[in-house]
GROMACS .gro file of C-alpha atoms in nm:
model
  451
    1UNK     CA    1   0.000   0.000   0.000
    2UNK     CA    2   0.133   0.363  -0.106
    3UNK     CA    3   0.203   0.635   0.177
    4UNK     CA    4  -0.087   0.822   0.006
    5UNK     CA    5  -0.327   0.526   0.077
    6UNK     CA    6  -0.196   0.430   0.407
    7UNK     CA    7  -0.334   0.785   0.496
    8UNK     CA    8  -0.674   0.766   0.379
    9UNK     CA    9  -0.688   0.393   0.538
   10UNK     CA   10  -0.569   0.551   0.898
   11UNK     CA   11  -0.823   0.898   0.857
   12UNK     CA   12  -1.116   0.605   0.748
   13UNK     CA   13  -0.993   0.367   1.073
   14UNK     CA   14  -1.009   0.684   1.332
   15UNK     CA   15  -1.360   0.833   1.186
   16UNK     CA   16  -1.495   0.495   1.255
   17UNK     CA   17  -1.317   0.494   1.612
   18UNK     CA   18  -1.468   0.811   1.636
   19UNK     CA   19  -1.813   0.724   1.542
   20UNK     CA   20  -1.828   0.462   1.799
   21UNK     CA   21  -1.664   0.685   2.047
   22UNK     CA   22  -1.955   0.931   2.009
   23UNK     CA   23  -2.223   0.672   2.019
   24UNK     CA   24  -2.098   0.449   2.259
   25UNK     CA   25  -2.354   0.573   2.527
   26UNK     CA   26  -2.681   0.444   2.300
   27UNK     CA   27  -2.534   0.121   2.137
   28UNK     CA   28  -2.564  -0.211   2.243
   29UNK     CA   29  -2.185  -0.293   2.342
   30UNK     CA   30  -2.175  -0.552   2.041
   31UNK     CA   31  -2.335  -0.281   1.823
   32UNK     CA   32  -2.014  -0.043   1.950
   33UNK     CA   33  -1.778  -0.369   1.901
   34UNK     CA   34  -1.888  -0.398   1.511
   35UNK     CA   35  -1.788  -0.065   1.464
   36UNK     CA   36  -1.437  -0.088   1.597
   37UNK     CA   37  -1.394  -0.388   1.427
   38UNK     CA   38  -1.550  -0.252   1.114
   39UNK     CA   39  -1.263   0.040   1.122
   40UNK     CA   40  -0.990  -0.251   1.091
   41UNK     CA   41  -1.224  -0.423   0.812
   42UNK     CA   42  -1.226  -0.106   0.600
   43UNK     CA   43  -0.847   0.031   0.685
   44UNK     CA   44  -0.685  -0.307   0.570
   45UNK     CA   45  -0.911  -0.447   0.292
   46UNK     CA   46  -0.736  -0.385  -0.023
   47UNK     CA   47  -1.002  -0.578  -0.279
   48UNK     CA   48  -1.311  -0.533  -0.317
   49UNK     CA   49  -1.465  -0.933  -0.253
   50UNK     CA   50  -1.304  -0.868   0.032
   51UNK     CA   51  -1.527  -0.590   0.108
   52UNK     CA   52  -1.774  -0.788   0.030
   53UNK     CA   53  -1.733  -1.096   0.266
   54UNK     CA   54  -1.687  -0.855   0.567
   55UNK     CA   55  -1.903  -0.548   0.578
   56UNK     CA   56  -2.214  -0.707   0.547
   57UNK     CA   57  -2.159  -0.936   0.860
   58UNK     CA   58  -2.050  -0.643   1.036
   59UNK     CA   59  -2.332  -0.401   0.961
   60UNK     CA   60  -2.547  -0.669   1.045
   61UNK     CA   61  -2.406  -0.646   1.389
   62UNK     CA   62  -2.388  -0.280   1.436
   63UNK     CA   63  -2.766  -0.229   1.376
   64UNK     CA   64  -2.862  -0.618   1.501
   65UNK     CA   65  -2.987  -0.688   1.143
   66UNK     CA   66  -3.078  -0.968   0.964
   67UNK     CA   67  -2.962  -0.929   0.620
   68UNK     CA   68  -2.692  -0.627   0.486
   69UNK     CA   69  -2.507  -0.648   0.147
   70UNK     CA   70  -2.349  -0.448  -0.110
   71UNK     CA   71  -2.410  -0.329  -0.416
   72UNK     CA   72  -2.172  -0.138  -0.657
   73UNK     CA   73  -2.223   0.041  -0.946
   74UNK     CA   74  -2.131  -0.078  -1.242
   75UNK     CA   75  -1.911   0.135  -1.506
   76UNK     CA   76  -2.228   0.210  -1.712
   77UNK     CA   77  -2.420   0.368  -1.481
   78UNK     CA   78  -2.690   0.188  -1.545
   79UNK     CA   79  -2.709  -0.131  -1.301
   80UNK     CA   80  -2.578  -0.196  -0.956
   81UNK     CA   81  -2.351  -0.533  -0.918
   82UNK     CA   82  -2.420  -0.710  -0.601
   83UNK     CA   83  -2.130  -0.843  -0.391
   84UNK     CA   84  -2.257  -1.082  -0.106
   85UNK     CA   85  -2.650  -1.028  -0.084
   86UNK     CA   86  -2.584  -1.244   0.304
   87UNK     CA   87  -2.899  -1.295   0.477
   88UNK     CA   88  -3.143  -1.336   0.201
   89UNK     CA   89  -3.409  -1.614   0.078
   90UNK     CA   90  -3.362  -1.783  -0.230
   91UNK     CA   91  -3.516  -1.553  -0.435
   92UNK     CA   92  -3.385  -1.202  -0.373
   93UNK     CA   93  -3.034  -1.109  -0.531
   94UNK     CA   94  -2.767  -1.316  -0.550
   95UNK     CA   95  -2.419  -1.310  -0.584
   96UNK     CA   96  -2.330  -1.138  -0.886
   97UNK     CA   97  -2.679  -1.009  -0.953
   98UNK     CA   98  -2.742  -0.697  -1.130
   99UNK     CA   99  -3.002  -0.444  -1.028
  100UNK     CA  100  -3.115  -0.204  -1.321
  101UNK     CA  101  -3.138   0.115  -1.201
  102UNK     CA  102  -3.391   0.219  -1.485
  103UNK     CA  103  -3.650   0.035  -1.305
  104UNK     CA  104  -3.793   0.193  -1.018
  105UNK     CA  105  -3.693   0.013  -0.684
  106UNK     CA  106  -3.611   0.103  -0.357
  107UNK     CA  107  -3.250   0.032  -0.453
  108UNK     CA  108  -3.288   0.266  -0.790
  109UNK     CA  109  -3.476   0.538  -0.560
  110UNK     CA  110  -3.150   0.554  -0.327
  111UNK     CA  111  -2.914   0.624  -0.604
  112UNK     CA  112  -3.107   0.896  -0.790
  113UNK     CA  113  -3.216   1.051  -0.469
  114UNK     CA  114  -2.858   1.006  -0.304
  115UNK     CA  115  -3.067   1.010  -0.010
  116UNK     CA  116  -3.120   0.673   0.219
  117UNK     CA  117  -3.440   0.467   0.131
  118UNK     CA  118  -3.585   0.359   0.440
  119UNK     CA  119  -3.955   0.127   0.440
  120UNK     CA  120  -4.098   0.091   0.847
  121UNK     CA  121  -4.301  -0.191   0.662
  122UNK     CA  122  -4.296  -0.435   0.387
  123UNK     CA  123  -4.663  -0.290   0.271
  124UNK     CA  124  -4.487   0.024   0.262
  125UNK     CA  125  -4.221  -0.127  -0.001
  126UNK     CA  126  -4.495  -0.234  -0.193
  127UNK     CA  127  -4.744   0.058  -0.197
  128UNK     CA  128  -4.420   0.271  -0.338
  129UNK     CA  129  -4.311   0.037  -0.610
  130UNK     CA  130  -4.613  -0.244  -0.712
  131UNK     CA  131  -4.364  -0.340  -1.006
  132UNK     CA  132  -4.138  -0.493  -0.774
  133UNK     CA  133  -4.394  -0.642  -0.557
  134UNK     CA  134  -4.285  -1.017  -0.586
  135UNK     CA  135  -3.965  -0.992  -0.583
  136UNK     CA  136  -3.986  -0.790  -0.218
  137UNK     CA  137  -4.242  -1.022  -0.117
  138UNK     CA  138  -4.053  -1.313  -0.159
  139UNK     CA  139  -3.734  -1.134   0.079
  140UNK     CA  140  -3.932  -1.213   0.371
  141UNK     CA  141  -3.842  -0.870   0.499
  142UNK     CA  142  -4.032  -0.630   0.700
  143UNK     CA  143  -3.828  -0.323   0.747
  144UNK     CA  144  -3.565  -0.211   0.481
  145UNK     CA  145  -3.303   0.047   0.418
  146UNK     CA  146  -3.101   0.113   0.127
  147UNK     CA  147  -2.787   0.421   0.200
  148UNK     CA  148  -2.658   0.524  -0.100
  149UNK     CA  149  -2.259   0.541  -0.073
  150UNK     CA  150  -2.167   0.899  -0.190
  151UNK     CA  151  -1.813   0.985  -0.255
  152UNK     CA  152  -1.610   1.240  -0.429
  153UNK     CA  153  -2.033   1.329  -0.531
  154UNK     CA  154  -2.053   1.033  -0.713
  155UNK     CA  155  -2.284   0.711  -0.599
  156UNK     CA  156  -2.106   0.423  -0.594
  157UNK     CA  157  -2.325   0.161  -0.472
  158UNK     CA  158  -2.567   0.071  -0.202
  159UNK     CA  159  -2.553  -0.075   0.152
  160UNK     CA  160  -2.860  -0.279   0.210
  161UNK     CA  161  -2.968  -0.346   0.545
  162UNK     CA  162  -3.340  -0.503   0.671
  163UNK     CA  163  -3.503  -0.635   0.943
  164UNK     CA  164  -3.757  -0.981   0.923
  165UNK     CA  165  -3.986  -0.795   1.175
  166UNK     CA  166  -4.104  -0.475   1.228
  167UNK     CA  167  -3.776  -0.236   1.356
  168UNK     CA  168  -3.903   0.157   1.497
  169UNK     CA  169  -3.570   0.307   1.348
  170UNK     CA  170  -3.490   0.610   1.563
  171UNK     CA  171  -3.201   0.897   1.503
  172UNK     CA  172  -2.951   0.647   1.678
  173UNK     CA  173  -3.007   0.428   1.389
  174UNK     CA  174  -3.053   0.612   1.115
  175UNK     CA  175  -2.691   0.815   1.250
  176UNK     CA  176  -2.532   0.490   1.231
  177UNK     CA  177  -2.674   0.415   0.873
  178UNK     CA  178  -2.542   0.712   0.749
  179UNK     CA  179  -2.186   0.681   0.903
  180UNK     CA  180  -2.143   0.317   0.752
  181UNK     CA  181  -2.256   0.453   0.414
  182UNK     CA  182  -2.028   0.757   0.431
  183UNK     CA  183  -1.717   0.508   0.564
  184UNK     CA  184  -1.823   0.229   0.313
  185UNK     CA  185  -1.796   0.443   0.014
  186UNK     CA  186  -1.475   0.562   0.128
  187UNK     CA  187  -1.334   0.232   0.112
  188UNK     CA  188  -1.475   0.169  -0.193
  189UNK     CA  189  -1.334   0.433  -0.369
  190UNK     CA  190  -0.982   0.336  -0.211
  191UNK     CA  191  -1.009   0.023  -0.355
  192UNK     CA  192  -1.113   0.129  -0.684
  193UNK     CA  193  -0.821   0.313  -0.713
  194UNK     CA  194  -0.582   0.068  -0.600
  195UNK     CA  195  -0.726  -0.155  -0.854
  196UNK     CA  196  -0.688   0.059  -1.109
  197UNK     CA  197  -0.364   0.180  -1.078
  198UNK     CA  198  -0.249  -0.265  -1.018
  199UNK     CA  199  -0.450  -0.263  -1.310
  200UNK     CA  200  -0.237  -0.009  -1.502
  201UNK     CA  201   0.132  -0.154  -1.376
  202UNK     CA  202  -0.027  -0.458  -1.508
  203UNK     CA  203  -0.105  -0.357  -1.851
  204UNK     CA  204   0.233  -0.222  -1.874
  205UNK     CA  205   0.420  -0.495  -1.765
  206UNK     CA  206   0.250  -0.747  -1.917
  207UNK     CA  207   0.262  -0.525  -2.309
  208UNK     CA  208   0.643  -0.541  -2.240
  209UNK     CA  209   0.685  -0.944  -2.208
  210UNK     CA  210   0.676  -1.064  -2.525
  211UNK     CA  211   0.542  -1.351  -2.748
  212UNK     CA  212   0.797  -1.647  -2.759
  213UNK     CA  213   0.988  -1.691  -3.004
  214UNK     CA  214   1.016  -2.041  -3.230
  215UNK     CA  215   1.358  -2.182  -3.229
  216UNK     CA  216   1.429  -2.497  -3.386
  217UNK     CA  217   1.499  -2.768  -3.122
  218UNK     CA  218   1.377  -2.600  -2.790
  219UNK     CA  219   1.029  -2.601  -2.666
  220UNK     CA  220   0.988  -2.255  -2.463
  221UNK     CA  221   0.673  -2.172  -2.198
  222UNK     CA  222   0.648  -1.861  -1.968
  223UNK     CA  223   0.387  -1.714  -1.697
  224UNK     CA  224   0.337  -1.392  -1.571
  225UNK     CA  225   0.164  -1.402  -1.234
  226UNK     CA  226   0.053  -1.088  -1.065
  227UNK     CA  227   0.064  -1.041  -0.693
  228UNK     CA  228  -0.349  -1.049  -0.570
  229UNK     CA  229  -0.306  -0.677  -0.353
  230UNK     CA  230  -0.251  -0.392  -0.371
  231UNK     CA  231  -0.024  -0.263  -0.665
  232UNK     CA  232   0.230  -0.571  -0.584
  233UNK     CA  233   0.299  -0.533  -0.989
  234UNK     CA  234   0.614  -0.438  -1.130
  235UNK     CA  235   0.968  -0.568  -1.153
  236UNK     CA  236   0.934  -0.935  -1.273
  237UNK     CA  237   0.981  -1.018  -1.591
  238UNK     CA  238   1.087  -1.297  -1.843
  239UNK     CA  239   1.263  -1.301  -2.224
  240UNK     CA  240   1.370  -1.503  -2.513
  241UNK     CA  241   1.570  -1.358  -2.804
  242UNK     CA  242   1.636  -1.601  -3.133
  243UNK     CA  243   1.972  -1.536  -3.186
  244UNK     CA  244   2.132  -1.523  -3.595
  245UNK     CA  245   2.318  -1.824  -3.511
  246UNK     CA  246   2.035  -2.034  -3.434
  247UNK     CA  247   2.064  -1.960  -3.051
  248UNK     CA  248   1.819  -1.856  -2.821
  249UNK     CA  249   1.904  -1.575  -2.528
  250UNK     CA  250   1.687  -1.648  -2.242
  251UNK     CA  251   1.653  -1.409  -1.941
  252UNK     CA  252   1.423  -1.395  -1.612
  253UNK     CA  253   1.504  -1.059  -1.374
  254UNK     CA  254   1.370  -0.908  -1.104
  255UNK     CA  255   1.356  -0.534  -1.090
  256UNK     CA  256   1.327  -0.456  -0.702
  257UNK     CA  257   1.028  -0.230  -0.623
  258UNK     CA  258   0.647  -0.346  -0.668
  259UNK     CA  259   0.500  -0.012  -0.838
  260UNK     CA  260   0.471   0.116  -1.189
  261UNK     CA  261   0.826   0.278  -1.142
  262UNK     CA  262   0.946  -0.063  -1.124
  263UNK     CA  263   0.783  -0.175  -1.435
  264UNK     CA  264   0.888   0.088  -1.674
  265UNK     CA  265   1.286   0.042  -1.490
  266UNK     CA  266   1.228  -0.373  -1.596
  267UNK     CA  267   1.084  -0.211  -1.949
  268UNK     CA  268   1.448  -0.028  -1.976
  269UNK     CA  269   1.606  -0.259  -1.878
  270UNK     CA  270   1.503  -0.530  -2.097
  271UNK     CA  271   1.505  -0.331  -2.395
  272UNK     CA  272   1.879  -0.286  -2.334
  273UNK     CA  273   1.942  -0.666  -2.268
  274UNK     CA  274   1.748  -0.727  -2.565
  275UNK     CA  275   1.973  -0.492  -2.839
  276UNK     CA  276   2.296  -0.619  -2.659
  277UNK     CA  277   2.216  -0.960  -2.726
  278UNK     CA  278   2.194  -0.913  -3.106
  279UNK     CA  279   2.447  -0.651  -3.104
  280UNK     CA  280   2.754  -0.901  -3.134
  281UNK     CA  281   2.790  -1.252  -3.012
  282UNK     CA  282   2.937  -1.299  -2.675
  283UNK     CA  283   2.917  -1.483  -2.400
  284UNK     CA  284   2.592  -1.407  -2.101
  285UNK     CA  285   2.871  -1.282  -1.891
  286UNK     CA  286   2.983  -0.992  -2.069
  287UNK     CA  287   2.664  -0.924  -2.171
  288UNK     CA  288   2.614  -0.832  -1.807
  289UNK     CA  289   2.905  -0.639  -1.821
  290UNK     CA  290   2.768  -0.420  -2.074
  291UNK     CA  291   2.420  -0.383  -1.920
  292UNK     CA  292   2.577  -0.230  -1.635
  293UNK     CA  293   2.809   0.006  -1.780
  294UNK     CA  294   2.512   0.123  -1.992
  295UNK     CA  295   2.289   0.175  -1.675
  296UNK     CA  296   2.524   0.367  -1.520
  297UNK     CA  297   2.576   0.612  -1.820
  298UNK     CA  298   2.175   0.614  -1.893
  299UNK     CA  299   2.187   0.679  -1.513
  300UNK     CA  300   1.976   0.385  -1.424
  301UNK     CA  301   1.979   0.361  -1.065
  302UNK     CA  302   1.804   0.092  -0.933
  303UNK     CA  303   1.866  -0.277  -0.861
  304UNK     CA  304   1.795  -0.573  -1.079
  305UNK     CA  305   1.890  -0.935  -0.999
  306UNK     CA  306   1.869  -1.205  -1.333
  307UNK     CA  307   1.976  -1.485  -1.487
  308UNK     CA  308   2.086  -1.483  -1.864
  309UNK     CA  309   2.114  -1.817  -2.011
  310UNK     CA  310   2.238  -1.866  -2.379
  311UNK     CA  311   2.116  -2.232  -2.520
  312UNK     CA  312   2.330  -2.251  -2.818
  313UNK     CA  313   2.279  -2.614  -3.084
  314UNK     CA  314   2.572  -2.815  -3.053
  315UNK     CA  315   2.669  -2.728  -3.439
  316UNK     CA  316   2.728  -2.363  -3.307
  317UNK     CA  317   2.915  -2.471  -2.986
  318UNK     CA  318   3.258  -2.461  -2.972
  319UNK     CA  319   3.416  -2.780  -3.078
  320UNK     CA  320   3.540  -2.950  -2.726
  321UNK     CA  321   3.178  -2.913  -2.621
  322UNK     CA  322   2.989  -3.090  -2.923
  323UNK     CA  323   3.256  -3.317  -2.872
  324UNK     CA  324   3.196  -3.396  -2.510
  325UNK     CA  325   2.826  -3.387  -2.523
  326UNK     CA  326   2.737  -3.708  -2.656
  327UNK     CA  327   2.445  -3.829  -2.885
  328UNK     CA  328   2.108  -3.660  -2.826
  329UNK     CA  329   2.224  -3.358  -2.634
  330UNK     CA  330   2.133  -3.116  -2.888
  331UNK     CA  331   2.190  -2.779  -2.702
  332UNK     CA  332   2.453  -2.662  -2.469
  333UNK     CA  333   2.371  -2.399  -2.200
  334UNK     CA  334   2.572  -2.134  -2.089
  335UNK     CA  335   2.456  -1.882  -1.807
  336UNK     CA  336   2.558  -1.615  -1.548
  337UNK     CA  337   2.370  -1.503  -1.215
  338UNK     CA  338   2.337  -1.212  -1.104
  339UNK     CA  339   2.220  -1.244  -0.750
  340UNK     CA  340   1.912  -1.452  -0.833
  341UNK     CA  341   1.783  -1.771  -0.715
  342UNK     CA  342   1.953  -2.042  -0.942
  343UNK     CA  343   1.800  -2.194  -1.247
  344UNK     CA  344   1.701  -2.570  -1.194
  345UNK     CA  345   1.718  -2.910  -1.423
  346UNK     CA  346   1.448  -3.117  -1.464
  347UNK     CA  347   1.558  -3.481  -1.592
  348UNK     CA  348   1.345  -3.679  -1.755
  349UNK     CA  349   1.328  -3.940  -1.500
  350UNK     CA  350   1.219  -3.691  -1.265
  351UNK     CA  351   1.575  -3.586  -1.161
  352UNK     CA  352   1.678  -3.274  -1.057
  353UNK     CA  353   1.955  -3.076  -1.013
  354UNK     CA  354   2.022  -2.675  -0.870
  355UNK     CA  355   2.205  -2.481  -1.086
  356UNK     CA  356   2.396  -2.339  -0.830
  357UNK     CA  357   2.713  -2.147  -0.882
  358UNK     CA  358   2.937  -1.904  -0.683
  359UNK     CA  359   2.733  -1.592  -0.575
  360UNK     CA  360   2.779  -1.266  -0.773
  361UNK     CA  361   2.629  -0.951  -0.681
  362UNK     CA  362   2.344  -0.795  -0.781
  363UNK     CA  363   2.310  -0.550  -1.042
  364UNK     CA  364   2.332  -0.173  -0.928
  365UNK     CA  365   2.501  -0.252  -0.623
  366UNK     CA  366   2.869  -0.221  -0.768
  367UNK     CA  367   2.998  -0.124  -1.101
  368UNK     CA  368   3.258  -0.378  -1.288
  369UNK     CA  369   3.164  -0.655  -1.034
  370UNK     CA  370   3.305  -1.045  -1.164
  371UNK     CA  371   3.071  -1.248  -1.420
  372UNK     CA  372   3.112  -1.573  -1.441
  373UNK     CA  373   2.958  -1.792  -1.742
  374UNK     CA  374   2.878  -2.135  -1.650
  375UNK     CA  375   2.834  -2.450  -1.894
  376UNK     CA  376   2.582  -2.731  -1.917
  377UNK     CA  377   2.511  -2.968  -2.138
  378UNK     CA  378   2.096  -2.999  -2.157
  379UNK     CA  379   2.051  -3.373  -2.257
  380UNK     CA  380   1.725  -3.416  -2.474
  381UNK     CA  381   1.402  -3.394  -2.324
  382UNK     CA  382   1.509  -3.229  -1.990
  383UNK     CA  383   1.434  -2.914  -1.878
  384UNK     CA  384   1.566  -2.560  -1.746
  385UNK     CA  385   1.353  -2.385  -1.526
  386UNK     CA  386   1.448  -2.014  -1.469
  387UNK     CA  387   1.170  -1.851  -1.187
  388UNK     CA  388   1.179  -1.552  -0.963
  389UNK     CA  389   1.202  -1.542  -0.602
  390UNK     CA  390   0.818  -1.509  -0.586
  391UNK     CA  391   0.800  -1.838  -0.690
  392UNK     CA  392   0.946  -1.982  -0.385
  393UNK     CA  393   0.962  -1.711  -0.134
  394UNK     CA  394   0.711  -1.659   0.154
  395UNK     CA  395   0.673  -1.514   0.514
  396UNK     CA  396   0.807  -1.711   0.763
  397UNK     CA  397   0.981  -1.921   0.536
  398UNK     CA  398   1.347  -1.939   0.395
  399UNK     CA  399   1.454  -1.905   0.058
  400UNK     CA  400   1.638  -2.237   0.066
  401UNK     CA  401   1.328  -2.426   0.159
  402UNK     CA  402   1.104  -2.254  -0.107
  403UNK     CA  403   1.346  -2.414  -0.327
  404UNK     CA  404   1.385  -2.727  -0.211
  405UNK     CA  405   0.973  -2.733  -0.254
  406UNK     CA  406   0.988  -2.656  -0.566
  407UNK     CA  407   1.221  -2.925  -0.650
  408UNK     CA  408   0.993  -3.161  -0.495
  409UNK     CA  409   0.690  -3.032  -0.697
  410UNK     CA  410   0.875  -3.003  -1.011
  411UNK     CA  411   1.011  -3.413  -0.948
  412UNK     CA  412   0.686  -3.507  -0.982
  413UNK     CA  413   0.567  -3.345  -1.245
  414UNK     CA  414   0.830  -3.482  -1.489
  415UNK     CA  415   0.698  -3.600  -1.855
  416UNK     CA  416   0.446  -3.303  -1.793
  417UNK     CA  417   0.415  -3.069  -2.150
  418UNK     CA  418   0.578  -2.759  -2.028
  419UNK     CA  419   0.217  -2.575  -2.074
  420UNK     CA  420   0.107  -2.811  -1.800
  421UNK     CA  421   0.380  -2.807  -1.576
  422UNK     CA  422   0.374  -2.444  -1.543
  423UNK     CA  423   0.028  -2.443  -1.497
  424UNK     CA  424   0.064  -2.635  -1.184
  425UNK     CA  425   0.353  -2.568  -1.074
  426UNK     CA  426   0.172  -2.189  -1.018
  427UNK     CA  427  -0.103  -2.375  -0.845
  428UNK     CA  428   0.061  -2.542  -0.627
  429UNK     CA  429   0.351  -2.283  -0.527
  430UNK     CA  430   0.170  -1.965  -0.579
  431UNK     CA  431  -0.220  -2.041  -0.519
  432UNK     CA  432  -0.499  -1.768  -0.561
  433UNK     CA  433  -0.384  -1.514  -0.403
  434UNK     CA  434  -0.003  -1.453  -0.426
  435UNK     CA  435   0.151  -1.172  -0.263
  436UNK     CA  436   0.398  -1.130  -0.453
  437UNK     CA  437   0.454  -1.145  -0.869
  438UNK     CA  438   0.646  -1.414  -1.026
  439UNK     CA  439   0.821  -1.484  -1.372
  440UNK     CA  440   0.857  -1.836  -1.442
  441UNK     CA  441   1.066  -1.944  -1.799
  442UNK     CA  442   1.080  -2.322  -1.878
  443UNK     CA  443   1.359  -2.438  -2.169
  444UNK     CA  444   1.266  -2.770  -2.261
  445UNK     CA  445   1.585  -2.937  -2.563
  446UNK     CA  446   1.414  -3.201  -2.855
  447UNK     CA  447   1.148  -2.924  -2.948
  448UNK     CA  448   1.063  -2.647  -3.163
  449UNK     CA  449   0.746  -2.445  -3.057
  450UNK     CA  450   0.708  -2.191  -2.780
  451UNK     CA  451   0.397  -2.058  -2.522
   0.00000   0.00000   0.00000
């Protein structure tokens, strides 16, 4: 979360304290409690299903109500999208339900009116809007309220709350209504704009990994993954340039940051890895050189760990290697590592091996450091898997053990098209909800087609 929207989370958390501060003396204590705790709900949810899940049981408590939920309103203008309608029969809205706000409703009344809707009695409901009779029936409830949630002078949804039996709704009550609205649309238009801006680092990282390239004898697969909060988006990123020799430079890098600064650095970056490694043929090692000379003169200051890996066919290799390699190799690796976690071989009988070498320092940490290239000869049908530390790092738990996870995960997916394998190797190392992003780049030798 951004300094900017740790503020507005802190100023939401203390007008809630506030609130329940000031009312303390004519709320139930649990009503008092579900405002506290709603403060904490609204100052650290960062999505908006999130939102969803939560408020409704808590403004269920605060006003001892049977049924709250959500509604937002949808880019168009025109309908409201329900979130987690909690509470309700079978018939009423559902999850994912939308409300058109052209037809009148209690719901559409609160949104043009920006004014809360409030019904003592369900014959009330239905005496105002007859079209809607069934489905209000069929809620079972007696006494309903709909708040608008007004921010910025915009309506951005609805908070729903109603009673199965008749509920006198005083000044206490309709105080508290107001206050949840008020605080509920703040946090709804915090969200939205975390989402949008993830939503924008996104867009740009993702438009600067590109589309695989085909190279004869290697089968190539790569995933993005984006972190699930906030505007964990940025420095992660993956490559593969078809060299004029028949080679193929592969990178994975990790700008550090988790913003849209990072993502345009990793967009510089790569663009400069990418024009060095068709600029003249040398070895992944003094390609690194050369990167960081040129960030230092482009005054590129920020830090970038990587791995470049050059898979050159064994006609192209230098004789000695061909030589040594034996039948079926067909490509010979050679990589450096710059302060990332090392690549790892996956043998076809399930295998595997780290790729570990001597450490070497970051990039951006010190100019004219030692690169090292490293040699490997990929026998047919095994695989290189290059990943960033998202992959395998997590709180409470060491970088070596990540790895050694992901060893045991990628064991047993051996035979496994590289599509597949990448596909559950996110599942089972990353989940749903990751908090950080990951790059993952799979080499595979006896191939020729790329994801």
């Amino acid at each position: 979360m951004s300094v900017e929207q740790q503020g507005s989370a802190d100023r939401l958390q203390e007008d809630v304290e506030e609130l329940a501060s000031d009312l303390r003396s004519g709320l139930q204590p649990r009503s008092v409690a579900a405002l506290l705790r709603l403060s904490d709900v609204l100052s650290r949810t960062e999505t908006l299903g999130a939102l969803a899940e939560q408020v409704p049981e808590v403004a269920r408590a605060a006003l001892d109500a049977d049924h709250a939920a959500v509604g937002l309103s949808e880019p168009d203008g025109d309908h409201l999208q329900y979130l987690d309608p909690d509470g309700l029969p079978e018939d009423p809205p559902r999850p994912g339900r939308q409300v058109p706000l052209a037809v009148p409703s209690p719901v559409a009344d609160a949104v043009r009116t920006r004014r809360p809707v409030v019904f003592a009695r369900l014959a009330d409901a239905v005496h105002a809007h007859p079209t809607s009779r069934d489905e209000l029936v069929a809620a079972g409830l007696e006494t309903t309220a709909h708040v608008p949630l007004v921010t910025a002078g915009s309506v951005v949804g609805v908070l729903d709350v109603a009673w199965r039996e008749p509920r006198p709704l005083g000044r206490l009550e309709h105080d508290v209504m107001q206050a949840l609205g008020g605080f509920i649309a703040q946090a709804v238009a915090r969200i939205q704009m975390i989402e949008q801006r993830r939503s924008s680092a996104e867009t740009l990282q993702r438009s600067l990994l590109t589309h695989l390239p085909v190279v004869d004898g290697l089968e190539l697969s790569a995933r993005y993954v984006p972190a699930a909060y906030g505007e964990e988006v940025g420095g992660d990123w993956y490559d593969v340039v078809r060299l004029p020799d028949g080679s193929a430079a592969c990178v994975i890098g990790d700008v550090a940051g988790h913003d849209m600064a990072a993502a345009a650095a990793m967009g510089q970056v790569r663009g400069l890895l990418r024009a060095f490694a068709v600029d003249r043929d040398e070895g992944p090692g003094d390609l690194v050189h050369r990167l960081e000379r040129a960030m230092v003169s482009l005054d590129l200051d920020v830090l970038v760990t990587l791995v470049v890996l050059r898979a050159e066919p064994l006609a192209a290799a230098e004789p000695p290697a061909a030589a040594e390699a034996g039948p079926g190799s067909g490509f010979r690796l050679r990589w450096t590592n710059a302060g990332h976690p090392p690549p790892l071989l996956l043998r076809p009988d399930g295998s595997t091996e780290l790729l570990e070498t001597e450490p070497e320092l970051l990039i951006g940490l010190l100019t004219g450091s030692t690169r090292s290239d490293h040699d490997l000869d990929l026998p047919a049908g095994a695989t290189v898997l290059l990943y960033t530390d998202g992959l395998v790092e997590r709180r409470g738990r060491s970088l070596t053990d990540g790895i050694e996870e992901l060893r045991d995960v990628l064991s047993r997916l051996a035979g496994k098209g590289l599509d597949e394998l990448l596909d559950e190797l996110v599942v089972a190392l990353v989940g749903a909800h990751p908090d950080d992003d990951c790059a993952l780049l799979a080499i595979r030798g006896g191939g020729g087609s790329s994801r």
